Short mmCIF file of C-alpha atoms and ligand atoms in Angstrom, two decimals:
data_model
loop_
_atom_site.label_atom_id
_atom_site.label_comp_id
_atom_site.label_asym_id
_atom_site.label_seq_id
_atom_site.Cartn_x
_atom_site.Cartn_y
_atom_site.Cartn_z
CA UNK A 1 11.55 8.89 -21.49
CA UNK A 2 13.76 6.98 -19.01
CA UNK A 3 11.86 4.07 -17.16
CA UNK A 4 12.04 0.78 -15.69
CA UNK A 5 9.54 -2.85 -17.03
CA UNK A 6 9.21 -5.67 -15.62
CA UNK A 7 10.87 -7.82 -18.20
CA UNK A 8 10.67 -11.43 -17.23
CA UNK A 9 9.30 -11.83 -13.55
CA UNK A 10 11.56 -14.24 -11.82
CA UNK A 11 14.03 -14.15 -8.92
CA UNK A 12 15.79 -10.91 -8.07
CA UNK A 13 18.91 -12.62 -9.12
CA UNK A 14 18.04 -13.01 -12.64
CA UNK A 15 17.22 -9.04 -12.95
CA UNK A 16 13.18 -9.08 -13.72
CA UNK A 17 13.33 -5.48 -13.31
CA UNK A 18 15.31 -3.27 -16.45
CA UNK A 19 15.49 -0.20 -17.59
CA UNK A 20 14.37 1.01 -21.01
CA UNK A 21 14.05 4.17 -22.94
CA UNK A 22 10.18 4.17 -24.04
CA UNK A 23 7.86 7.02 -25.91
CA UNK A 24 6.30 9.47 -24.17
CA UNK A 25 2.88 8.08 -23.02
CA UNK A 26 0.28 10.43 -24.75
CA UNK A 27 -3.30 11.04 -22.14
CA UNK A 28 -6.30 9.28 -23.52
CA UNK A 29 -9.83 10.66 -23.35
CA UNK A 30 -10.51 11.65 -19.45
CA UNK A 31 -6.87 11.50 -18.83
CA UNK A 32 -3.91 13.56 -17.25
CA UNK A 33 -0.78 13.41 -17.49
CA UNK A 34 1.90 13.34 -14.92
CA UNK A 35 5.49 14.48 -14.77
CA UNK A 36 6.61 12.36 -12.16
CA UNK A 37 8.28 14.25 -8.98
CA UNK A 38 8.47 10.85 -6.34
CA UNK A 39 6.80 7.60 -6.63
CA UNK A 40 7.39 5.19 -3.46
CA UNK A 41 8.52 1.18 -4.38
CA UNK A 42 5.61 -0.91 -2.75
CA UNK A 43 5.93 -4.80 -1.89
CA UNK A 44 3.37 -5.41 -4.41
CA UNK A 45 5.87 -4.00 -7.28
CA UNK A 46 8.42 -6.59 -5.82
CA UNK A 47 5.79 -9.30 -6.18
CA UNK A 48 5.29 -8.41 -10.08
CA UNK A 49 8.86 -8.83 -10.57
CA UNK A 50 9.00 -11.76 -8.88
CA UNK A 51 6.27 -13.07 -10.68
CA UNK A 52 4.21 -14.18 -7.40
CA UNK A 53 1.08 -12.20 -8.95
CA UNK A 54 1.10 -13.31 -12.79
CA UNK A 55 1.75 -10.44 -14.79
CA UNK A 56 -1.36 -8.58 -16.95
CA UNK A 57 1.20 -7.41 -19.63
CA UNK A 58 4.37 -7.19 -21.16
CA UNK A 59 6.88 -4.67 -19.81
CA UNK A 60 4.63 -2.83 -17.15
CA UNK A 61 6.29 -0.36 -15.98
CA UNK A 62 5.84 -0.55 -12.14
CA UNK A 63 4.97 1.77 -9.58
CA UNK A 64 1.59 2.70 -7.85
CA UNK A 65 2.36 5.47 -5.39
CA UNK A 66 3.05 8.20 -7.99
CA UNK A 67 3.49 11.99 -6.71
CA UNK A 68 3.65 14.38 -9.77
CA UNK A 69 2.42 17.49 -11.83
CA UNK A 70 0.09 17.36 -14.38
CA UNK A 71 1.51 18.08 -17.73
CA UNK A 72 -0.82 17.28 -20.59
CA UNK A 73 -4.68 16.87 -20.55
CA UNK A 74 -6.88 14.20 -22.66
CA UNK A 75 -10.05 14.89 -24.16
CA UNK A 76 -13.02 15.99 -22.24
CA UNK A 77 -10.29 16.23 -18.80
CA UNK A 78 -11.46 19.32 -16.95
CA UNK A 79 -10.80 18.02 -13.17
CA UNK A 80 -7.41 19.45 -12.85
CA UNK A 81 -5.45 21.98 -14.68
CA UNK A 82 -1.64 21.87 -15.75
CA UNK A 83 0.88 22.35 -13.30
CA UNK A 84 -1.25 20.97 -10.58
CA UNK A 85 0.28 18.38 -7.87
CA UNK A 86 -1.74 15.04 -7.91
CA UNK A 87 -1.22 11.38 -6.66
CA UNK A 88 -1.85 8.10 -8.70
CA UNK A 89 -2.36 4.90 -7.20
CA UNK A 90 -2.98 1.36 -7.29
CA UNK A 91 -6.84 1.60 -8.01
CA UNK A 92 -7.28 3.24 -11.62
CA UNK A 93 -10.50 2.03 -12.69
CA UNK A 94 -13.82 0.23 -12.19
CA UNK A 95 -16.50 -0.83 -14.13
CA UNK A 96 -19.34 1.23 -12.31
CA UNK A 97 -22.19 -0.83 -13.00
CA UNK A 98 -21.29 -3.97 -11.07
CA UNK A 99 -23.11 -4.74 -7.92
CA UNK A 100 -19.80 -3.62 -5.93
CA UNK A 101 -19.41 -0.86 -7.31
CA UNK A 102 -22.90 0.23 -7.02
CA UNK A 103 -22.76 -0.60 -2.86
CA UNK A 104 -19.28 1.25 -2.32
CA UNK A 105 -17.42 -1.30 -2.64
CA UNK A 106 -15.37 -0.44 -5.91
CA UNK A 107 -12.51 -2.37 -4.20
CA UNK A 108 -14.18 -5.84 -5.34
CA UNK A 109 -15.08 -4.85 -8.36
CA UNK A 110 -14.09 -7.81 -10.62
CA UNK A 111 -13.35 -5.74 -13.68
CA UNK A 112 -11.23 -3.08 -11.42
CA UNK A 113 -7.82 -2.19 -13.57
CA UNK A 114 -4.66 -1.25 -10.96
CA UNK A 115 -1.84 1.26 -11.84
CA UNK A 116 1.83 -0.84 -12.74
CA UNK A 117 -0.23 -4.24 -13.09
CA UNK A 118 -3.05 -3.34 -15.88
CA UNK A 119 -1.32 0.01 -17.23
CA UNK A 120 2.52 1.78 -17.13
CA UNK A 121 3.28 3.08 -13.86
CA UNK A 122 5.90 5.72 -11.82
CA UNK A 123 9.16 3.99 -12.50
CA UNK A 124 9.28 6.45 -15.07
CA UNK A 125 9.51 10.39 -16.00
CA UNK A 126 5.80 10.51 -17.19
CA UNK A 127 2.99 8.29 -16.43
CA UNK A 128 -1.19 8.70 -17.16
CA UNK A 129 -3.99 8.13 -15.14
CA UNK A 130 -7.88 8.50 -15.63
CA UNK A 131 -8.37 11.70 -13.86
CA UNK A 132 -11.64 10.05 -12.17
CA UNK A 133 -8.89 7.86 -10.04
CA UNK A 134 -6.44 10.89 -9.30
CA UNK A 135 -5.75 12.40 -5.54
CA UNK A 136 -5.21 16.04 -5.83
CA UNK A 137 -2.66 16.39 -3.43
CA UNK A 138 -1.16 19.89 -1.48
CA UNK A 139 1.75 21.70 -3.70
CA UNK A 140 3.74 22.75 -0.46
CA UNK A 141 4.41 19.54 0.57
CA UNK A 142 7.38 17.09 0.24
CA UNK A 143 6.78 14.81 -2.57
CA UNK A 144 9.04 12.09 -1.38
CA UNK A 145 7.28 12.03 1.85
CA UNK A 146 3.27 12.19 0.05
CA UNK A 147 4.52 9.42 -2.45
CA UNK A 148 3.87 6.21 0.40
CA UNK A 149 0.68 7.52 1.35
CA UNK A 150 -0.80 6.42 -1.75
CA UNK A 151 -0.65 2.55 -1.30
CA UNK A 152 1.06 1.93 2.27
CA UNK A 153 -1.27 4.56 3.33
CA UNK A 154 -4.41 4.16 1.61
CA UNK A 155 -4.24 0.37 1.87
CA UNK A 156 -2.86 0.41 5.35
CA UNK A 157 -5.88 2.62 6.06
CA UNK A 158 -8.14 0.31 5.15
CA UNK A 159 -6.81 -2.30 6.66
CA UNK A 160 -7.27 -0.46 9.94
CA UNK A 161 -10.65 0.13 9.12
CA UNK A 162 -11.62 -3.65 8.79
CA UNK A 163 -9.65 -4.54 11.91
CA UNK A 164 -12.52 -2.63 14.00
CA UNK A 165 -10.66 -0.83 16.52
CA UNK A 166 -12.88 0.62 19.21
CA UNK A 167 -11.56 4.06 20.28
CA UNK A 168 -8.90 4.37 22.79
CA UNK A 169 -8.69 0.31 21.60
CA UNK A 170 -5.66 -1.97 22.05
CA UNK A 171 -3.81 -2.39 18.31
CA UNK A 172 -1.32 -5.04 17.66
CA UNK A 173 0.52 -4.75 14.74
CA UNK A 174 2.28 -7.62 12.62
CA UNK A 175 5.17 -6.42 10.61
CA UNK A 176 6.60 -2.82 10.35
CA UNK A 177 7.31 -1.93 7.01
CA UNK A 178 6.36 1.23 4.76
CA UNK A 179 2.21 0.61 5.38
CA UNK A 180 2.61 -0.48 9.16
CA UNK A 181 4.47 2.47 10.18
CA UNK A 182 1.60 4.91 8.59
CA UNK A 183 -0.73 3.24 10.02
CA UNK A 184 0.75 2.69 13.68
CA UNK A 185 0.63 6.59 13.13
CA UNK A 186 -2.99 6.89 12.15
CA UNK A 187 -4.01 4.98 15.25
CA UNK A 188 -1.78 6.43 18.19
CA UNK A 189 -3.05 9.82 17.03
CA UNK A 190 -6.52 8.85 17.06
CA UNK A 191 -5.85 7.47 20.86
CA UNK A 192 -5.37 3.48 20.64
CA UNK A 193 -2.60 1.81 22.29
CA UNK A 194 -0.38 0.02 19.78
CA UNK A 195 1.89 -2.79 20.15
CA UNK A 196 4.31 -3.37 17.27
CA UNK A 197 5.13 -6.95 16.52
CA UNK A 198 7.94 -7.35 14.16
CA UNK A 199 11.42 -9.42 14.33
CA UNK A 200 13.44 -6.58 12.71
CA UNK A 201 15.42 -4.68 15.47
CA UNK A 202 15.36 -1.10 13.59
CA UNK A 203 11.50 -1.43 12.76
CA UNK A 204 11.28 -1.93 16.49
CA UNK A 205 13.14 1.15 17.28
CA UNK A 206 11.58 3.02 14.83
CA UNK A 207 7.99 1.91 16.26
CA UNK A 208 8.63 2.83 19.61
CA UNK A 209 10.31 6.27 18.33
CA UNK A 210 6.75 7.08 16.77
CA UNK A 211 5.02 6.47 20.22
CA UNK A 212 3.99 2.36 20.33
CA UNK A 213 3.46 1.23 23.56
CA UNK A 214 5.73 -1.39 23.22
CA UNK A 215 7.74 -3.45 20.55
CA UNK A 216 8.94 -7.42 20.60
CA UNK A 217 9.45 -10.32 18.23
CA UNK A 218 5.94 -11.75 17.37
CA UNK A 219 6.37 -15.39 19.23
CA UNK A 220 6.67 -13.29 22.58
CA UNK A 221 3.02 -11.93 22.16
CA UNK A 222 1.63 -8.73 22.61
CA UNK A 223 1.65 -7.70 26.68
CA UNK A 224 -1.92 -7.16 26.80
CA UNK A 225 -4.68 -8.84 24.68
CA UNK A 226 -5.47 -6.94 21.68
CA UNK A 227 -9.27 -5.21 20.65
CA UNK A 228 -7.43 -5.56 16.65
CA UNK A 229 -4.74 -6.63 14.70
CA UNK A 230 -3.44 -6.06 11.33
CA UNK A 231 -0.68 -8.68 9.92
CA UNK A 232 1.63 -6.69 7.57
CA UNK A 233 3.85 -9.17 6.76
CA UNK A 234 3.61 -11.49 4.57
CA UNK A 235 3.58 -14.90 6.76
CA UNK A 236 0.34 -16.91 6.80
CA UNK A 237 2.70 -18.54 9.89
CA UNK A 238 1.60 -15.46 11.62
CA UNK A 239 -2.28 -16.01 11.64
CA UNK A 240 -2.79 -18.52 14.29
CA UNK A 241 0.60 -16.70 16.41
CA UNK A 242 -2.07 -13.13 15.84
CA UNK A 243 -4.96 -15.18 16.88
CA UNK A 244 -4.10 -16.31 19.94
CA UNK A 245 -2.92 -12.49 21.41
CA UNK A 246 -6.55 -10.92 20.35
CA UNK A 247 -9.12 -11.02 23.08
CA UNK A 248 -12.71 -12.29 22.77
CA UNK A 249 -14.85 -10.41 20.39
CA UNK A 250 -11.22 -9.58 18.21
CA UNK A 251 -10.83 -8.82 14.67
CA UNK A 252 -7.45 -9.87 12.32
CA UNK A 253 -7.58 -8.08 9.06
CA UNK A 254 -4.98 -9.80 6.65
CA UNK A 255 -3.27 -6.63 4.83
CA UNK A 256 -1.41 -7.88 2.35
CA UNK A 257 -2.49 -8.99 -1.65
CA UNK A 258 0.50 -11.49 -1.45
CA UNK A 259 0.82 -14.35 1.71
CA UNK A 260 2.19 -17.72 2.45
CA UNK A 261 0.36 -20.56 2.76
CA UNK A 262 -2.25 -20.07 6.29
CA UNK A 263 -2.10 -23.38 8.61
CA UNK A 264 -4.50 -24.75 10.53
CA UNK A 265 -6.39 -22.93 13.41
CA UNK A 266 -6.65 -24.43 16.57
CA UNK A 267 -10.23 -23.64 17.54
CA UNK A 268 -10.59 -23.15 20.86
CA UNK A 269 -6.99 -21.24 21.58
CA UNK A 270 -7.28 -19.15 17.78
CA UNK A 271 -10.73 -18.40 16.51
CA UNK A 272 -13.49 -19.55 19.13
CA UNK A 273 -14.77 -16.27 21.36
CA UNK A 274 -16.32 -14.47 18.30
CA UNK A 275 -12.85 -13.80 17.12
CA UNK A 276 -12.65 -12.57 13.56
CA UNK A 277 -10.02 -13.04 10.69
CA UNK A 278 -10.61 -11.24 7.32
CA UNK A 279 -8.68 -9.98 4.52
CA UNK A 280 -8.52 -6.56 2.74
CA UNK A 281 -8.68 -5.72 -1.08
CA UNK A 282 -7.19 -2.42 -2.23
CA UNK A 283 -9.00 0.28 -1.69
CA UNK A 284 -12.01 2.82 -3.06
CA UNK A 285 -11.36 5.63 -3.70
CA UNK A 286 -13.73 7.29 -0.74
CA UNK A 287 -11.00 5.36 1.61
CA UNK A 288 -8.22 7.38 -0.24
CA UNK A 289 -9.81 10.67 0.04
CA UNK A 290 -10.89 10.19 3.92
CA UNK A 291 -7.07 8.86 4.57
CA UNK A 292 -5.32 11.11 2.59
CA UNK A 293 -7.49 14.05 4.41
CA UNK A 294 -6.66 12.24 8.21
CA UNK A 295 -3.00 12.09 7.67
CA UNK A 296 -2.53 15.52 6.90
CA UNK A 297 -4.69 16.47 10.00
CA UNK A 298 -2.76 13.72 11.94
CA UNK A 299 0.86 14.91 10.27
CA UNK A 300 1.62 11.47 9.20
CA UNK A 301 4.84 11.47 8.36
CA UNK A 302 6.49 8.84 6.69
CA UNK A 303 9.95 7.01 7.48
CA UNK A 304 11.54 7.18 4.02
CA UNK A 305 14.79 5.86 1.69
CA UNK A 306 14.99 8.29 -0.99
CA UNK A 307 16.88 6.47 -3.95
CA UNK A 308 17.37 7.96 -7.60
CA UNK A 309 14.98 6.41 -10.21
CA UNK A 310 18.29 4.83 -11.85
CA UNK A 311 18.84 2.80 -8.73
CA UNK A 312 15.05 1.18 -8.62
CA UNK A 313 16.68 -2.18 -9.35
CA UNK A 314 18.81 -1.96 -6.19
CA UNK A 315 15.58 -0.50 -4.59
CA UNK A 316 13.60 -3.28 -5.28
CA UNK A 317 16.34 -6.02 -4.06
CA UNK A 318 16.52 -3.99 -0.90
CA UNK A 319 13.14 -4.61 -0.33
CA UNK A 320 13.23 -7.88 -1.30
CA UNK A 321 16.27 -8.56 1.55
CA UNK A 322 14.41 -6.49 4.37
CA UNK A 323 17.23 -4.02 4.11
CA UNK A 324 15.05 -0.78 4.11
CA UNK A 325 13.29 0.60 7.08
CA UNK A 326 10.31 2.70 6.40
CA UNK A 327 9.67 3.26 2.89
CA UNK A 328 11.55 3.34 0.11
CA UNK A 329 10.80 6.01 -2.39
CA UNK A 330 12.36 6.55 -6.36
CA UNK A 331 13.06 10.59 -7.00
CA UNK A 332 12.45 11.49 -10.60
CA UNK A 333 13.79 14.27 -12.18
ZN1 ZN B 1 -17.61 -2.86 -10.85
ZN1 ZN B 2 1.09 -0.97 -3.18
#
């Protein structure tokens, strides 16, 4: 089958990413797999080839935000049938036992195993997943539109979750990329007000065009004090600038698995007034059912840059150069 590895993780310039004719991957026992319709390139796939987070393997094939069809069933796999539409992501395993995973907390589960990091991935025609960590996902829909759901959704989603937000709250957003601009819709549906903080002109466009309240570069500051913030991009820089704009009693949740260097805090202007910074890890997989459920209620519809599965490389550098608005997505097949 046609896919892409992650040869040897280094700058975009040296080509990290490369395509390669491999076997077809055969389901192990509890396993589907997937004949891959749409799977969405996530920042996290640029930081594997990159090599900012050390790579688990040889020649992973990428890609955690995998829309397909199941094909082929493992032993003892009974939760879904052939032919029927389901979503892989990041999260594809725990250990079960650990005292994480036994409080619902799966996400912190130190012998967790992630799709395109610890196993092959969607940059490819076929990929396998334990059917345990599967999404079944609705047939009518557009694939290319469910594929960034999976990580800038479900991670987004979380994020949103930590930061707090009291209904009908005040949301400032930090970065606008492919999980910012699902989760900006996520919260004006539910009612908060949600300022958009990003220095990319078409993000801001695009923000206000799904209903933010307003949009600016982040030095400006939000125009009203902000109930919760979640910082998208990755720029410790902007922890102390979020700081500042949330009000007393705020929350910052950190989305992102990769970020700069955080400076110093200046107490009394950045964290004093019960104000709260935290980070997010992944997901479980109760926060993927319960998103996955809200943004088809909410129509959540994603932004995307549909690109062949030939042209991931290009994809990827895209990405890399803040050339893509939305979410970019590779269409297999
Ligand atoms: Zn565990
Ligand atoms: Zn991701």
């Amino acid at each position: 089958m046609r896919a892409w590895v992650v040869d040897r993780p280094g700058p975009m310039a040296g080509g990290p990413l490369v395509e390669a004719s491999l076997p077809e991957p055969e389901p192990g026992p509890g396993e589907v797999r997937v004949r891959v319709e749409a799977c969405g390139v996530c920042r996290t796939d640029l930081h594997l080839a990159l090599g900012e987070l050390a790579p688990r393997r040889p020649r992973t094939v990428p890609g955690h935000e995998v829309v397909g069809v199941v094909d082929a069933l493992g032993d003892g796999a009974g939760r879904f049938a052939p032919g029927d539409r389901v979503g892989i992501a990041w999260l594809r395993g725990t250990c079960g036992r650990c005292r994480f995973c036994r409080t619902g907390r799966e996400n912190l589960c130190p012998d967790a195993a992630f799709t395109g990091w610890d196993a092959d991935g969607g940059y490819a025609e076929l990929a396998v997943v334990p059917e345990a960590y599967a999404y079944r996902l609705p047939a009518d829909a557009d694939a290319v539109a469910l594929a960034p759901l999976l990580c800038a959704g479900i991670v987004g989603y979380r994020a949103l979750k930590r930061a707090e937000l009291p209904p009908g709250g005040r949301l400032g957003i930090y970065g606008f990329g492919a999980s910012a601009h699902v989760v900006a819709q996520v919260a004006i549906g539910q009612g908060a007000r949600v300022h958009v903080l990003t220095r990319s002109a078409a993000a801001r466009a695009l923000a206000l065009e799904l209903g933010a309240a307003s949009a600016g570069p982040a030095a400006d500051g939000p125009p009203e004090p902000l109930d919760s913030a979640v910082l998208f991009a990755p720029a410790g820089a902007l922890v102390p600038v979020a700081m500042r704009a949330l009000d007393a009693g705020g929350t910052l949740a950190v989305a992102g698995i990769h970020l700069s260097d955080v400076p110093g805090l200046d107490y009394q202007a950045e964290l004093f007034r019960e104000r709260r910074l935290l980070s997010v890890t992944a997901n479980t997989r109760a926060d993927g059912e319960e998103f996955l459920r809200l943004a088809a209620a909410l129509r959540v519809r994603p932004t995307v840059d549909p690109r062949p599965l030939a042209g991931a490389d290009r994809a990827l550098a895209d990405l890399a150069a803040d050339r893509i608005t939305g979410a970019a997505v590779l269409v297999t097949g």
